[in-house]
mmCIF file with all atom_site columns, C-alpha atoms in Angstrom:
data_model
loop_
_atom_site.group_PDB
_atom_site.id
_atom_site.type_symbol
_atom_site.label_atom_id
_atom_site.label_alt_id
_atom_site.label_comp_id
_atom_site.label_asym_id
_atom_site.label_entity_id
_atom_site.label_seq_id
_atom_site.pdbx_PDB_ins_code
_atom_site.Cartn_x
_atom_site.Cartn_y
_atom_site.Cartn_z
_atom_site.occupancy
_atom_site.B_iso_or_equiv
_atom_site.pdbx_formal_charge
_atom_site.auth_seq_id
_atom_site.auth_comp_id
_atom_site.auth_asym_id
_atom_site.auth_atom_id
_atom_site.pdbx_PDB_model_num
ATOM 1   C CA . MET A 1 1   ? 21.030  48.890  27.657  1.00 59.00 ? 119 MET A CA 1
ATOM 2   C CA . GLY A 1 2   ? 21.309  47.534  24.782  1.00 59.00 ? 120 GLY A CA 1
ATOM 3   C CA . TYR A 1 3   ? 20.910  47.967  21.023  1.00 57.00 ? 121 TYR A CA 1
ATOM 4   C CA . SER A 1 4   ? 17.415  49.037  20.786  1.00 63.00 ? 122 SER A CA 1
ATOM 5   C CA . ALA A 1 5   ? 16.487  50.879  25.039  1.00 57.00 ? 123 ALA A CA 1
ATOM 6   C CA . LYS A 1 6   ? 20.009  53.326  23.286  1.00 60.00 ? 124 LYS A CA 1
ATOM 7   C CA . TYR A 1 7   ? 18.221  54.111  19.499  1.00 57.00 ? 125 TYR A CA 1
ATOM 8   C CA . LEU A 1 8   ? 15.020  54.817  21.520  1.00 52.00 ? 126 LEU A CA 1
ATOM 9   C CA . LEU A 1 9   ? 16.800  57.739  23.169  1.00 55.00 ? 127 LEU A CA 1
ATOM 10  C CA . PHE A 1 10  ? 19.046  59.194  21.005  1.00 58.00 ? 128 PHE A CA 1
ATOM 11  C CA . PHE A 1 11  ? 15.802  59.417  18.919  1.00 54.00 ? 129 PHE A CA 1
ATOM 12  C CA . LEU A 1 12  ? 12.992  60.819  21.667  1.00 53.00 ? 130 LEU A CA 1
ATOM 13  C CA . PHE A 1 13  ? 15.836  63.315  22.562  1.00 55.00 ? 131 PHE A CA 1
ATOM 14  C CA . LEU A 1 14  ? 16.241  63.541  18.335  1.00 49.00 ? 132 LEU A CA 1
ATOM 15  C CA . GLY A 1 15  ? 12.548  64.378  17.935  1.00 51.00 ? 133 GLY A CA 1
ATOM 16  C CA . VAL A 1 16  ? 12.894  67.271  21.597  1.00 45.00 ? 134 VAL A CA 1
ATOM 17  C CA . LEU A 1 17  ? 15.920  68.832  19.957  1.00 46.00 ? 135 LEU A CA 1
ATOM 18  C CA . LEU A 1 18  ? 14.411  69.165  16.942  1.00 46.00 ? 136 LEU A CA 1
ATOM 19  C CA . SER A 1 19  ? 10.671  70.300  17.337  1.00 40.00 ? 137 SER A CA 1
ATOM 20  C CA . SER A 1 20  ? 12.277  73.658  20.052  1.00 38.00 ? 138 SER A CA 1
ATOM 21  C CA . CYS A 1 21  ? 13.248  74.870  16.516  1.00 41.00 ? 139 CYS A CA 1
ATOM 22  C CA . PHE A 1 22  ? 10.983  73.879  14.526  1.00 38.00 ? 140 PHE A CA 1
ATOM 23  C CA . THR A 1 23  ? 8.773   76.354  17.502  1.00 34.00 ? 141 THR A CA 1
ATOM 24  C CA . GLU A 1 24  ? 11.217  78.736  17.113  1.00 43.00 ? 142 GLU A CA 1
ATOM 25  C CA . ARG A 1 25  ? 11.460  79.139  13.714  1.00 61.00 ? 143 ARG A CA 1
ATOM 26  C CA . GLY A 1 26  ? 7.423   78.242  13.653  1.00 65.00 ? 144 GLY A CA 1
ATOM 27  C CA . GLN A 1 27  ? 7.292   81.808  15.661  1.00 91.00 ? 145 GLN A CA 1
ATOM 28  C CA . GLU A 1 28  ? 10.377  83.969  13.771  1.00 95.00 ? 146 GLU A CA 1
ATOM 29  C CA . GLY A 1 29  ? 7.460   85.749  11.432  1.00 96.00 ? 147 GLY A CA 1
ATOM 30  C CA . GLU A 1 30  ? 5.770   86.718  14.220  1.00 96.00 ? 148 GLU A CA 1
ATOM 31  C CA . LEU A 1 31  ? 8.978   88.521  16.025  1.00 97.00 ? 149 LEU A CA 1
ATOM 32  C CA . LEU A 1 32  ? 9.975   89.608  12.812  1.00 97.00 ? 150 LEU A CA 1
ATOM 33  C CA . TYR A 1 33  ? 6.498   90.867  11.873  1.00 97.00 ? 151 TYR A CA 1
ATOM 34  C CA . GLY A 1 34  ? 6.579   93.645  15.616  1.00 97.00 ? 152 GLY A CA 1
ATOM 35  C CA . ARG A 1 35  ? 9.724   94.630  14.546  1.00 97.00 ? 153 ARG A CA 1
ATOM 36  C CA . HIS A 1 36  ? 9.430   95.963  11.065  1.00 97.00 ? 154 HIS A CA 1
ATOM 37  C CA . CYS A 1 37  ? 5.983   95.570  10.626  1.00 97.00 ? 155 CYS A CA 1
ATOM 38  C CA . ALA A 1 38  ? 3.642   96.358  13.287  1.00 97.00 ? 156 ALA A CA 1
ATOM 39  C CA . SER A 1 39  ? 4.724   100.752 14.847  1.00 96.00 ? 157 SER A CA 1
ATOM 40  C CA . CYS A 1 40  ? 2.441   101.267 11.393  1.00 96.00 ? 158 CYS A CA 1
ATOM 41  C CA . HIS A 1 41  ? -0.287  98.351  10.555  1.00 97.00 ? 159 HIS A CA 1
ATOM 42  C CA . LEU A 1 42  ? -0.336  97.640  13.821  1.00 97.00 ? 160 LEU A CA 1
ATOM 43  C CA . GLU A 1 43  ? -0.016  94.386  15.610  1.00 96.00 ? 161 GLU A CA 1
ATOM 44  C CA . ASN A 1 44  ? -3.467  93.901  14.889  1.00 97.00 ? 162 ASN A CA 1
ATOM 45  C CA . GLY A 1 45  ? -2.757  94.564  10.999  1.00 97.00 ? 163 GLY A CA 1
ATOM 46  C CA . GLU A 1 46  ? -5.794  97.142  10.939  1.00 97.00 ? 164 GLU A CA 1
ATOM 47  C CA . GLY A 1 47  ? -3.391  99.171  10.149  1.00 97.00 ? 165 GLY A CA 1
ATOM 48  C CA . LEU A 1 48  ? -4.473  103.771 10.787  1.00 94.00 ? 166 LEU A CA 1
ATOM 49  C CA . ARG A 1 49  ? -7.246  104.637 9.504   1.00 88.00 ? 167 ARG A CA 1
ATOM 50  C CA . GLY A 1 50  ? -7.053  106.588 6.155   1.00 90.00 ? 168 GLY A CA 1
ATOM 51  C CA . VAL A 1 51  ? -3.021  106.447 6.269   1.00 96.00 ? 169 VAL A CA 1
ATOM 52  C CA . ILE A 1 52  ? -1.521  102.796 7.148   1.00 97.00 ? 170 ILE A CA 1
ATOM 53  C CA . PRO A 1 53  ? -3.648  100.512 5.391   1.00 97.00 ? 171 PRO A CA 1
ATOM 54  C CA . PRO A 1 54  ? -5.058  97.179  6.657   1.00 98.00 ? 172 PRO A CA 1
ATOM 55  C CA . LEU A 1 55  ? -2.970  94.279  5.701   1.00 97.00 ? 173 LEU A CA 1
ATOM 56  C CA . VAL A 1 56  ? -6.255  92.166  7.170   1.00 97.00 ? 174 VAL A CA 1
ATOM 57  C CA . ASN A 1 57  ? -8.802  90.488  5.022   1.00 95.00 ? 175 ASN A CA 1
ATOM 58  C CA . SER A 1 58  ? -5.791  92.742  2.119   1.00 97.00 ? 176 SER A CA 1
ATOM 59  C CA . ASP A 1 59  ? -7.706  93.452  -1.463  1.00 97.00 ? 177 ASP A CA 1
ATOM 60  C CA . TYR A 1 60  ? -4.356  94.722  -2.455  1.00 97.00 ? 178 TYR A CA 1
ATOM 61  C CA . ILE A 1 61  ? -1.792  92.504  -0.856  1.00 97.00 ? 179 ILE A CA 1
ATOM 62  C CA . GLU A 1 62  ? -4.119  89.519  -3.127  1.00 96.00 ? 180 GLU A CA 1
ATOM 63  C CA . LYS A 1 63  ? -4.063  91.248  -5.632  1.00 96.00 ? 181 LYS A CA 1
ATOM 64  C CA . ASN A 1 64  ? -0.133  92.164  -5.989  1.00 96.00 ? 182 ASN A CA 1
ATOM 65  C CA . ARG A 1 65  ? 0.911   88.185  -4.192  1.00 95.00 ? 183 ARG A CA 1
ATOM 66  C CA . ASP A 1 66  ? 3.200   87.988  -7.094  1.00 95.00 ? 184 ASP A CA 1
ATOM 67  C CA . ILE A 1 67  ? 5.458   91.158  -6.105  1.00 97.00 ? 185 ILE A CA 1
ATOM 68  C CA . LEU A 1 68  ? 4.841   91.690  -1.981  1.00 97.00 ? 186 LEU A CA 1
ATOM 69  C CA . ALA A 1 69  ? 8.986   89.976  -1.582  1.00 98.00 ? 187 ALA A CA 1
ATOM 70  C CA . CYS A 1 70  ? 9.887   93.699  -3.464  1.00 98.00 ? 188 CYS A CA 1
ATOM 71  C CA . LEU A 1 71  ? 7.469   95.150  -1.959  1.00 97.00 ? 189 LEU A CA 1
ATOM 72  C CA . LEU A 1 72  ? 8.866   94.348  1.904   1.00 98.00 ? 190 LEU A CA 1
ATOM 73  C CA . ARG A 1 73  ? 12.418  94.588  0.291   1.00 97.00 ? 191 ARG A CA 1
ATOM 74  C CA . LYS A 1 74  ? 12.167  98.137  -2.263  1.00 97.00 ? 192 LYS A CA 1
ATOM 75  C CA . GLY A 1 75  ? 8.873   100.127 0.609   1.00 97.00 ? 193 GLY A CA 1
ATOM 76  C CA . ILE A 1 76  ? 6.144   101.381 -2.251  1.00 96.00 ? 194 ILE A CA 1
ATOM 77  C CA . LYS A 1 77  ? 5.409   105.076 -2.540  1.00 96.00 ? 195 LYS A CA 1
ATOM 78  C CA . GLY A 1 78  ? 1.877   106.779 -4.483  1.00 95.00 ? 196 GLY A CA 1
ATOM 79  C CA . PRO A 1 79  ? -1.013  106.198 -4.495  1.00 97.00 ? 197 PRO A CA 1
ATOM 80  C CA . ILE A 1 80  ? -2.976  102.927 -3.310  1.00 97.00 ? 198 ILE A CA 1
ATOM 81  C CA . MET A 1 81  ? -6.455  102.027 -2.841  1.00 97.00 ? 199 MET A CA 1
ATOM 82  C CA . VAL A 1 82  ? -7.125  98.671  -0.300  1.00 97.00 ? 200 VAL A CA 1
ATOM 83  C CA . ASN A 1 83  ? -9.732  97.448  0.333   1.00 96.00 ? 201 ASN A CA 1
ATOM 84  C CA . GLY A 1 84  ? -11.725 100.279 -1.739  1.00 96.00 ? 202 GLY A CA 1
ATOM 85  C CA . ARG A 1 85  ? -9.982  102.906 -0.285  1.00 96.00 ? 203 ARG A CA 1
ATOM 86  C CA . GLN A 1 86  ? -7.070  104.893 -1.285  1.00 97.00 ? 204 GLN A CA 1
ATOM 87  C CA . TYR A 1 87  ? -4.105  105.323 0.405   1.00 97.00 ? 205 TYR A CA 1
ATOM 88  C CA . ASN A 1 88  ? -0.815  107.772 -0.461  1.00 96.00 ? 206 ASN A CA 1
ATOM 89  C CA . GLN A 1 89  ? 1.251   107.174 2.530   1.00 95.00 ? 207 GLN A CA 1
ATOM 90  C CA . PRO A 1 90  ? 4.711   106.135 1.595   1.00 96.00 ? 208 PRO A CA 1
ATOM 91  C CA . MET A 1 91  ? 6.419   102.458 3.033   1.00 97.00 ? 209 MET A CA 1
ATOM 92  C CA . PRO A 1 92  ? 9.802   101.924 3.248   1.00 96.00 ? 210 PRO A CA 1
ATOM 93  C CA . GLY A 1 93  ? 11.933  98.961  2.102   1.00 96.00 ? 211 GLY A CA 1
ATOM 94  C CA . ASN A 1 94  ? 14.345  97.429  4.129   1.00 97.00 ? 212 ASN A CA 1
ATOM 95  C CA . ALA A 1 95  ? 16.966  95.747  1.773   1.00 96.00 ? 213 ALA A CA 1
ATOM 96  C CA . LYS A 1 96  ? 18.344  93.869  4.780   1.00 97.00 ? 214 LYS A CA 1
ATOM 97  C CA . LEU A 1 97  ? 15.243  91.100  5.702   1.00 97.00 ? 215 LEU A CA 1
ATOM 98  C CA . SER A 1 98  ? 16.823  88.038  4.058   1.00 97.00 ? 216 SER A CA 1
ATOM 99  C CA . GLU A 1 99  ? 14.459  85.772  1.753   1.00 97.00 ? 217 GLU A CA 1
ATOM 100 C CA . ALA A 1 100 ? 13.903  84.009  4.260   1.00 97.00 ? 218 ALA A CA 1
ATOM 101 C CA . ASP A 1 101 ? 12.557  86.891  6.968   1.00 97.00 ? 219 ASP A CA 1
ATOM 102 C CA . LEU A 1 102 ? 10.447  87.707  3.774   1.00 97.00 ? 220 LEU A CA 1
ATOM 103 C CA . THR A 1 103 ? 8.236   84.249  3.741   1.00 97.00 ? 221 THR A CA 1
ATOM 104 C CA . ASN A 1 104 ? 8.571   83.802  7.676   1.00 97.00 ? 222 ASN A CA 1
ATOM 105 C CA . ILE A 1 105 ? 6.680   87.779  7.598   1.00 97.00 ? 223 ILE A CA 1
ATOM 106 C CA . ILE A 1 106 ? 4.331   86.512  4.520   1.00 97.00 ? 224 ILE A CA 1
ATOM 107 C CA . ASN A 1 107 ? 3.848   83.812  5.743   1.00 97.00 ? 225 ASN A CA 1
ATOM 108 C CA . TYR A 1 108 ? 2.924   84.959  9.768   1.00 97.00 ? 226 TYR A CA 1
ATOM 109 C CA . MET A 1 109 ? 0.559   87.904  7.553   1.00 97.00 ? 227 MET A CA 1
ATOM 110 C CA . GLN A 1 110 ? -0.853  84.743  5.755   1.00 96.00 ? 228 GLN A CA 1
ATOM 111 C CA . LYS A 1 111 ? -1.292  82.891  8.713   1.00 95.00 ? 229 LYS A CA 1
ATOM 112 C CA . GLU A 1 112 ? -2.950  86.089  11.202  1.00 96.00 ? 230 GLU A CA 1
ATOM 113 C CA . PHE A 1 113 ? -4.698  88.158  8.489   1.00 96.00 ? 231 PHE A CA 1
ATOM 114 C CA . LYS A 1 114 ? -5.453  85.880  5.539   1.00 95.00 ? 232 LYS A CA 1
ATOM 115 C CA . SER A 1 115 ? -3.513  88.008  3.923   1.00 93.00 ? 233 SER A CA 1
ATOM 116 C CA . PRO A 1 116 ? -2.620  86.220  1.483   1.00 94.00 ? 234 PRO A CA 1
ATOM 117 C CA . SER A 1 117 ? -4.753  84.127  1.297   1.00 94.00 ? 235 SER A CA 1
ATOM 118 C CA . ARG A 1 118 ? -2.590  81.426  1.268   1.00 94.00 ? 236 ARG A CA 1
ATOM 119 C CA . ARG A 1 119 ? 0.985   80.279  2.589   1.00 96.00 ? 237 ARG A CA 1
ATOM 120 C CA . VAL A 1 120 ? 3.956   80.552  0.398   1.00 96.00 ? 238 VAL A CA 1
ATOM 121 C CA . SER A 1 121 ? 7.281   78.995  -0.501  1.00 96.00 ? 239 SER A CA 1
ATOM 122 C CA . PHE A 1 122 ? 10.982  80.270  0.234   1.00 96.00 ? 240 PHE A CA 1
ATOM 123 C CA . GLY A 1 123 ? 11.247  79.358  -3.723  1.00 96.00 ? 241 GLY A CA 1
ATOM 124 C CA . GLU A 1 124 ? 8.386   81.641  -4.587  1.00 97.00 ? 242 GLU A CA 1
ATOM 125 C CA . ILE A 1 125 ? 10.188  84.384  -2.550  1.00 97.00 ? 243 ILE A CA 1
ATOM 126 C CA . ARG A 1 126 ? 13.827  83.579  -4.196  1.00 97.00 ? 244 ARG A CA 1
ATOM 127 C CA . GLU A 1 127 ? 11.816  84.114  -7.413  1.00 97.00 ? 245 GLU A CA 1
ATOM 128 C CA . GLN A 1 128 ? 10.411  87.338  -6.854  1.00 97.00 ? 246 GLN A CA 1
ATOM 129 C CA . VAL A 1 129 ? 12.977  89.211  -5.179  1.00 97.00 ? 247 VAL A CA 1
ATOM 130 C CA . LYS A 1 130 ? 15.317  87.819  -8.574  1.00 96.00 ? 248 LYS A CA 1
ATOM 131 C CA . ASN A 1 131 ? 13.158  89.854  -10.125 1.00 95.00 ? 249 ASN A CA 1
ATOM 132 C CA . CYS A 1 132 ? 12.785  92.877  -8.182  1.00 93.00 ? 250 CYS A CA 1
ATOM 133 C CA . PRO A 1 133 ? 12.543  96.524  -10.301 1.00 86.00 ? 251 PRO A CA 1
#
């Protein structure tokens, strides 16, 4: 087998290996959401009517995009308005979520529930976490 055939096999193997890594990482947001959020906001992000706010097309998430990481890490207490309806159920935070976890969860919410309306970057989340009250 010549050098070009060996390189071709190597790059083919490398491509298969990398694609499986990206597939796992692509599912990480869904797994994290299922583990940390779905028990209250439900698998479909619709929340519990009148008690737990929806994440689907949430105007609250869009208006508070710049503090989403802090909300997930620190939680929230007090009344909030979501899609014209008031909710006053405290949401516990999870201080153990890493910046990568937060990025994956929020981007999963964007993909599945259109909230926020565009993806967040790791750098954006890092900046939010740095500025959490």
